Amino acid sequence: MAGSEIRRNMPLFSIGIVMQLTDLSARQIRYYEEHGLISPARTEGKKRLFSLNDIDKLLEIKDMIDQGVNLAGIKQIYNVKKQQAAMTADEKKQAEKMQNELSDAELRKLLRKELLRAGRFNRNSQQGDLTRFH
Amino acid sequence: MAGSEIRRNMPLFSIGIVMQLTDLSARQIRYYEEHGLISPARTEGKKRLFSLNDIDKLLEIKDMIDQGVNLAGIKQIYNVKKQQAAMTADEKKQAEKMQNELSDAELRKLLRKELLRAGRFNRNSQQGDLTRFH
DNA sequence: AATTAAATGTTAGATTTTCTTACATAAAAC
DNA sequence: GTTTTATGTAAGAAAATCTAACATTTAATT
């Protein structure tokens, strides 16, 4: 599953298509980029080109937005995910301990407010559903 | 495999991307369309939007061109394919018989000239290879 | 070999899409 | 009741694509 990652990161789609596929406005998509949630590639002429992964992520974001999570929350979630992905198995155990003890105050506040608001969360697979497209 | 057909026919790609993916010039792509080999969708503003199937077909065309088949030959090949696809099993038997007897002169000429020029043909799977992209 | 036809390149001007920036507004947070 | 957040909207510029025409090269025909 090495080549598949490349393929899913290949910049292929113009913003117009992504709008249709995600039902997001151009404004929304650019705003999410502005806040670092996605980083679509660019053509020489600076037009955005989105990958399948970008679209997946936008669908995830849309889901979270629909569930009332604000951008700050979404950012934190991605930060957490990223850290976890970068951690080896036993680093994770360490982190779990830390999480339960002295995680920084702001993160705790956010996580409590955004994530623990009912079990509406993790209900669905961590991944935006793009199976209908390819 | 019903939905997958829909997905593969979904108009998603601008001509710029298709150029990169196929290594064909815009002129070539438009020329092949002009001659009915592909029929990409259009945006409201008349810009072409290509599907995965369109791209596959262009890769097939490119292969055939590279092998020295001219557009007339490619057209015939698609005509034959299309007919075959539209035929039921026993219609096919019928057709095989006919093929071996009284196919029209021009088609014979073309097929002999273009198709039977060595076994360079059918060497590769009938399908443009797009696996690297999705 | 000369001529015609097929396939592609190139250019020009028009149109469409996307870009950035700025201001406007509704909803949410404080 | 302000501020902040998320999104809408508009304007002007830049990029990508469009069609149509003519130019060039390669292949086929006579």
XYZ file of C-alpha atoms (C1' of nucleotides) in Angstrom:
328
model
C 0.000 0.000 0.000
C 2.769 2.375 -0.983
C 1.623 3.382 -4.438
C -1.940 3.829 -3.301
C -0.836 6.586 -0.960
C 0.847 8.355 -3.816
C -2.244 8.057 -5.917
C -4.497 9.349 -3.203
C -2.220 12.343 -2.821
C -2.056 13.112 -6.499
C -3.356 16.626 -7.191
C -6.130 16.144 -9.715
C -9.265 18.101 -8.972
C -10.151 21.738 -9.508
C -12.049 23.619 -6.860
C -15.220 23.570 -8.933
C -15.337 19.797 -8.904
C -14.486 19.676 -5.222
C -17.367 22.024 -4.523
C -19.755 19.652 -6.249
C -18.276 16.599 -4.608
C -18.300 17.994 -1.092
C -21.170 20.451 -1.215
C -18.926 23.074 0.274
C -18.637 26.615 -1.077
C -15.364 27.893 -2.501
C -15.286 30.297 0.402
C -15.499 27.478 2.901
C -12.828 25.422 1.203
C -10.445 28.364 1.051
C -11.208 29.271 4.627
C -10.343 25.787 5.808
C -7.111 25.982 3.891
C -6.388 29.396 5.383
C -6.653 27.762 8.775
C -4.336 24.944 7.876
C -6.851 22.125 7.752
C -5.954 21.257 4.180
C -3.059 22.173 1.903
C -4.075 21.576 -1.683
C -1.360 21.690 -4.316
C -1.182 24.524 -6.804
C -0.718 24.791 -10.520
C 2.007 27.028 -11.865
C -0.652 29.688 -12.133
C -1.578 29.274 -8.452
C -4.875 27.496 -8.952
C -5.675 24.940 -6.311
C -5.505 21.253 -7.197
C -7.024 18.831 -4.731
C -6.215 15.177 -4.160
C -8.529 12.369 -3.110
C -7.105 12.726 0.373
C -7.929 16.415 0.384
C -11.486 15.608 -0.583
C -11.737 12.943 2.094
C -10.520 15.425 4.628
C -13.006 18.037 3.482
C -15.813 15.524 3.856
C -14.596 14.754 7.360
C -14.479 18.432 8.152
C -17.954 18.917 6.775
C -19.211 16.093 8.964
C -17.673 17.594 12.039
C -19.006 21.038 11.207
C -22.455 19.530 10.742
C -22.094 18.039 14.192
C -21.348 21.408 15.672
C -17.592 21.135 16.075
C -15.878 24.445 15.427
C -12.641 24.904 13.521
C -10.551 25.085 16.680
C -11.897 21.699 17.672
C -11.229 20.231 14.269
C -7.689 21.532 14.344
C -7.066 19.916 17.709
C -8.466 16.652 16.499
C -6.075 16.678 13.574
C -3.201 17.619 15.812
C -3.978 14.682 18.062
C -4.333 12.365 15.102
C -1.081 13.552 13.615
C 0.810 13.081 16.858
C -0.638 9.637 17.307
C 0.316 8.670 13.783
C 3.879 9.812 14.444
C 4.145 7.855 17.677
C 5.505 4.375 18.050
C 3.599 1.839 20.116
C 5.244 2.456 23.463
C 5.384 6.155 22.963
C 1.634 5.860 22.777
C 1.420 4.248 26.192
C 3.516 7.073 27.587
C 1.220 9.558 25.966
C -1.869 7.900 27.373
C -0.461 8.272 30.831
C 0.376 11.899 30.216
C -3.012 12.514 28.739
C -4.586 11.258 31.942
C -2.419 13.461 34.105
C -0.923 16.717 33.023
C -2.152 17.561 29.533
C -2.130 21.302 29.057
C -5.135 23.171 30.296
C -6.353 24.571 27.065
C -6.277 21.253 25.261
C -8.272 19.697 28.115
C -10.800 22.448 27.961
C -11.236 22.099 24.222
C -11.380 18.368 24.240
C -13.951 18.347 26.981
C -16.047 20.952 25.269
C -15.880 19.733 21.726
C -15.199 16.064 21.838
C -17.067 14.849 24.847
C -20.314 16.517 23.935
C -22.266 13.265 23.782
C -21.279 10.157 21.873
C -22.268 11.680 18.589
C -18.606 11.394 17.808
C -16.449 8.574 16.635
C -19.719 7.123 15.398
C -18.315 6.823 11.922
C -15.025 5.345 10.915
C -12.548 8.260 11.189
C -12.665 8.642 7.405
C -14.743 10.752 5.094
C -16.633 8.448 2.804
C -15.418 8.790 -0.711
C -16.158 5.311 -1.898
C -18.922 6.601 -4.098
C -16.442 8.456 -6.275
C -13.722 6.078 -7.337
C -20.442 -3.533 -10.144
C -23.203 -1.086 -10.985
C -22.090 1.906 -8.954
C -18.518 1.524 -10.092
C -19.593 2.179 -13.659
C -21.274 5.365 -12.571
C -18.152 6.448 -10.749
C -15.912 5.699 -13.660
C -18.148 7.801 -15.855
C -18.268 10.743 -13.496
C -16.912 13.886 -15.178
C -14.127 15.052 -12.911
C -10.966 16.059 -14.727
C -10.047 19.194 -16.633
C -8.146 18.942 -19.859
C -4.953 20.160 -18.216
C -4.882 17.216 -15.845
C -5.772 14.820 -18.616
C -2.873 16.157 -20.648
C -0.495 15.376 -17.811
C -2.008 11.991 -17.156
C -1.992 10.871 -20.763
C 0.899 12.801 -22.230
C -1.329 13.917 -25.031
C -1.566 17.509 -26.225
C -4.803 19.450 -25.925
C -4.912 19.487 -29.691
C -4.740 15.728 -29.852
C -7.416 15.249 -27.246
C -9.755 17.663 -28.976
C -9.026 16.084 -32.333
C -9.942 12.645 -31.035
C -13.136 14.069 -29.677
C -13.849 15.758 -32.985
C -13.624 12.346 -34.586
C -15.975 10.762 -32.106
C -13.489 8.629 -30.211
C -14.381 10.238 -26.900
C -17.237 12.431 -25.718
C -16.201 14.219 -22.567
C -18.891 16.028 -20.607
C -18.998 19.810 -20.485
C -19.404 22.387 -17.788
C -22.064 25.049 -18.157
C -19.367 27.211 -19.680
C -18.496 24.523 -22.232
C -15.234 23.389 -20.708
C -14.514 19.695 -21.125
C -14.720 17.428 -18.101
C -13.251 13.963 -18.480
C -14.105 10.784 -16.601
C -11.823 7.926 -15.636
C -13.260 6.012 -18.554
C -12.399 8.861 -20.901
C -8.843 8.801 -19.637
C -8.628 5.039 -20.022
C -9.851 5.379 -23.554
C -7.317 8.082 -24.326
C -4.543 5.867 -23.011
C -5.791 3.070 -25.229
C -5.877 5.432 -28.177
C -2.396 6.641 -27.420
C -1.174 3.059 -27.330
C -2.719 2.300 -30.662
C -1.366 5.479 -32.208
C 2.067 4.574 -30.900
C 1.683 1.241 -32.612
C 0.942 2.930 -35.888
C -2.808 2.486 -36.021
C -4.517 5.449 -37.612
C -7.743 7.034 -36.441
C -9.822 5.173 -38.978
C -8.488 1.932 -37.597
C -9.166 2.943 -34.041
C -12.704 3.918 -34.937
C -13.300 0.529 -36.497
C -11.910 -1.224 -33.486
C -14.293 0.662 -31.248
C -17.168 -0.061 -33.580
C -16.385 -3.751 -33.408
C -16.015 -3.623 -29.660
C -19.255 -1.742 -29.280
C -21.153 -4.196 -31.420
C -19.695 -7.095 -29.517
C -20.619 -5.545 -26.215
C -24.185 -5.079 -27.448
C -24.439 -8.691 -28.570
C -25.797 -11.558 -26.553
C -23.876 -14.802 -26.444
C -25.516 -16.560 -29.372
C -25.634 -13.439 -31.438
C -21.890 -13.535 -31.061
C -21.663 -17.000 -32.591
C -23.693 -15.759 -35.517
C -21.373 -12.823 -35.877
C -18.289 -14.977 -35.809
C -19.663 -16.971 -38.688
C -20.473 -13.825 -40.632
C -17.071 -12.397 -39.852
C -15.481 -15.444 -41.424
C -17.587 -15.154 -44.524
C -19.053 -11.976 -45.856
C -17.782 -8.999 -43.858
C -17.818 -5.883 -45.984
C -14.815 -5.223 -48.138
C -13.610 -2.035 -46.576
C -13.692 -3.384 -43.073
C -11.670 -6.393 -44.256
C -9.142 -4.183 -45.871
C -8.758 -2.070 -42.786
C -8.600 -4.959 -40.431
C -5.988 -6.695 -42.502
C -3.905 -3.602 -42.876
C -4.132 -2.254 -39.370
C -4.821 -5.153 -37.124
C -2.908 -8.017 -38.625
C 0.316 -6.124 -38.972
C 2.269 -8.512 -36.773
C 1.228 -9.705 -33.354
C 2.174 -6.453 -31.720
C -1.495 -6.219 -31.004
C -3.700 -7.599 -28.302
C -0.454 -7.928 -26.408
C -1.831 -5.906 -23.556
C -5.187 -6.375 -21.891
C -7.639 -4.361 -24.060
C -7.592 -1.624 -21.407
C -5.526 1.473 -20.930
C -3.678 1.098 -17.683
C -4.889 3.592 -15.173
C -4.219 1.642 -12.042
C -1.454 3.999 -11.115
C -3.891 6.841 -10.653
C -6.630 5.728 -8.296
C 7.949 12.012 -57.239
C 4.180 14.884 -56.770
C -0.099 15.506 -54.753
C -3.501 14.886 -51.381
C -5.007 13.672 -46.862
C -4.264 12.927 -41.891
C -2.472 14.281 -37.581
C -0.624 17.679 -34.863
C 1.417 22.367 -33.814
C 0.681 27.195 -33.133
C -1.574 31.536 -32.671
C -5.257 34.842 -31.601
C -9.117 36.554 -29.331
C -13.079 35.323 -26.553
C -15.015 33.083 -22.571
C -14.927 30.742 -18.216
C -12.957 29.615 -13.989
C -10.354 30.611 -10.229
C -7.578 33.826 -7.666
C -6.955 37.393 -3.870
C -8.671 41.061 -1.234
C -12.021 43.552 0.928
C -16.221 44.455 2.975
C -20.888 42.601 4.740
C -23.589 39.620 7.762
C -25.486 35.987 10.645
C -24.556 33.048 14.422
C -21.897 31.820 18.409
C -18.978 32.942 22.247
C -17.748 35.920 25.724
C -24.013 43.788 23.842
C -19.564 43.413 21.988
C -16.281 40.429 19.739
C -15.101 36.543 17.218
C -16.097 32.977 13.968
C -17.786 31.246 9.813
C -19.607 32.313 5.610
C -21.540 35.310 1.760
C -20.687 38.485 -1.872
C -18.470 41.633 -5.098
C -14.616 43.492 -7.923
C -10.774 43.208 -10.678
C -6.859 40.403 -12.106
C -4.816 36.252 -13.733
C -5.030 31.577 -15.454
C -7.050 27.885 -18.057
C -9.728 26.557 -21.634
C -12.513 27.406 -25.724
C -13.102 27.723 -30.953
C -11.411 28.778 -35.360
C -7.952 29.416 -38.522
C -3.731 28.712 -40.679
C 0.980 26.184 -40.653
C 3.679 22.133 -40.633
C 4.848 17.402 -40.676
C 4.011 12.693 -41.674
C 1.617 9.206 -44.203
C -1.132 7.604 -48.102
C -2.435 7.778 -52.919
C -1.931 8.431 -57.631
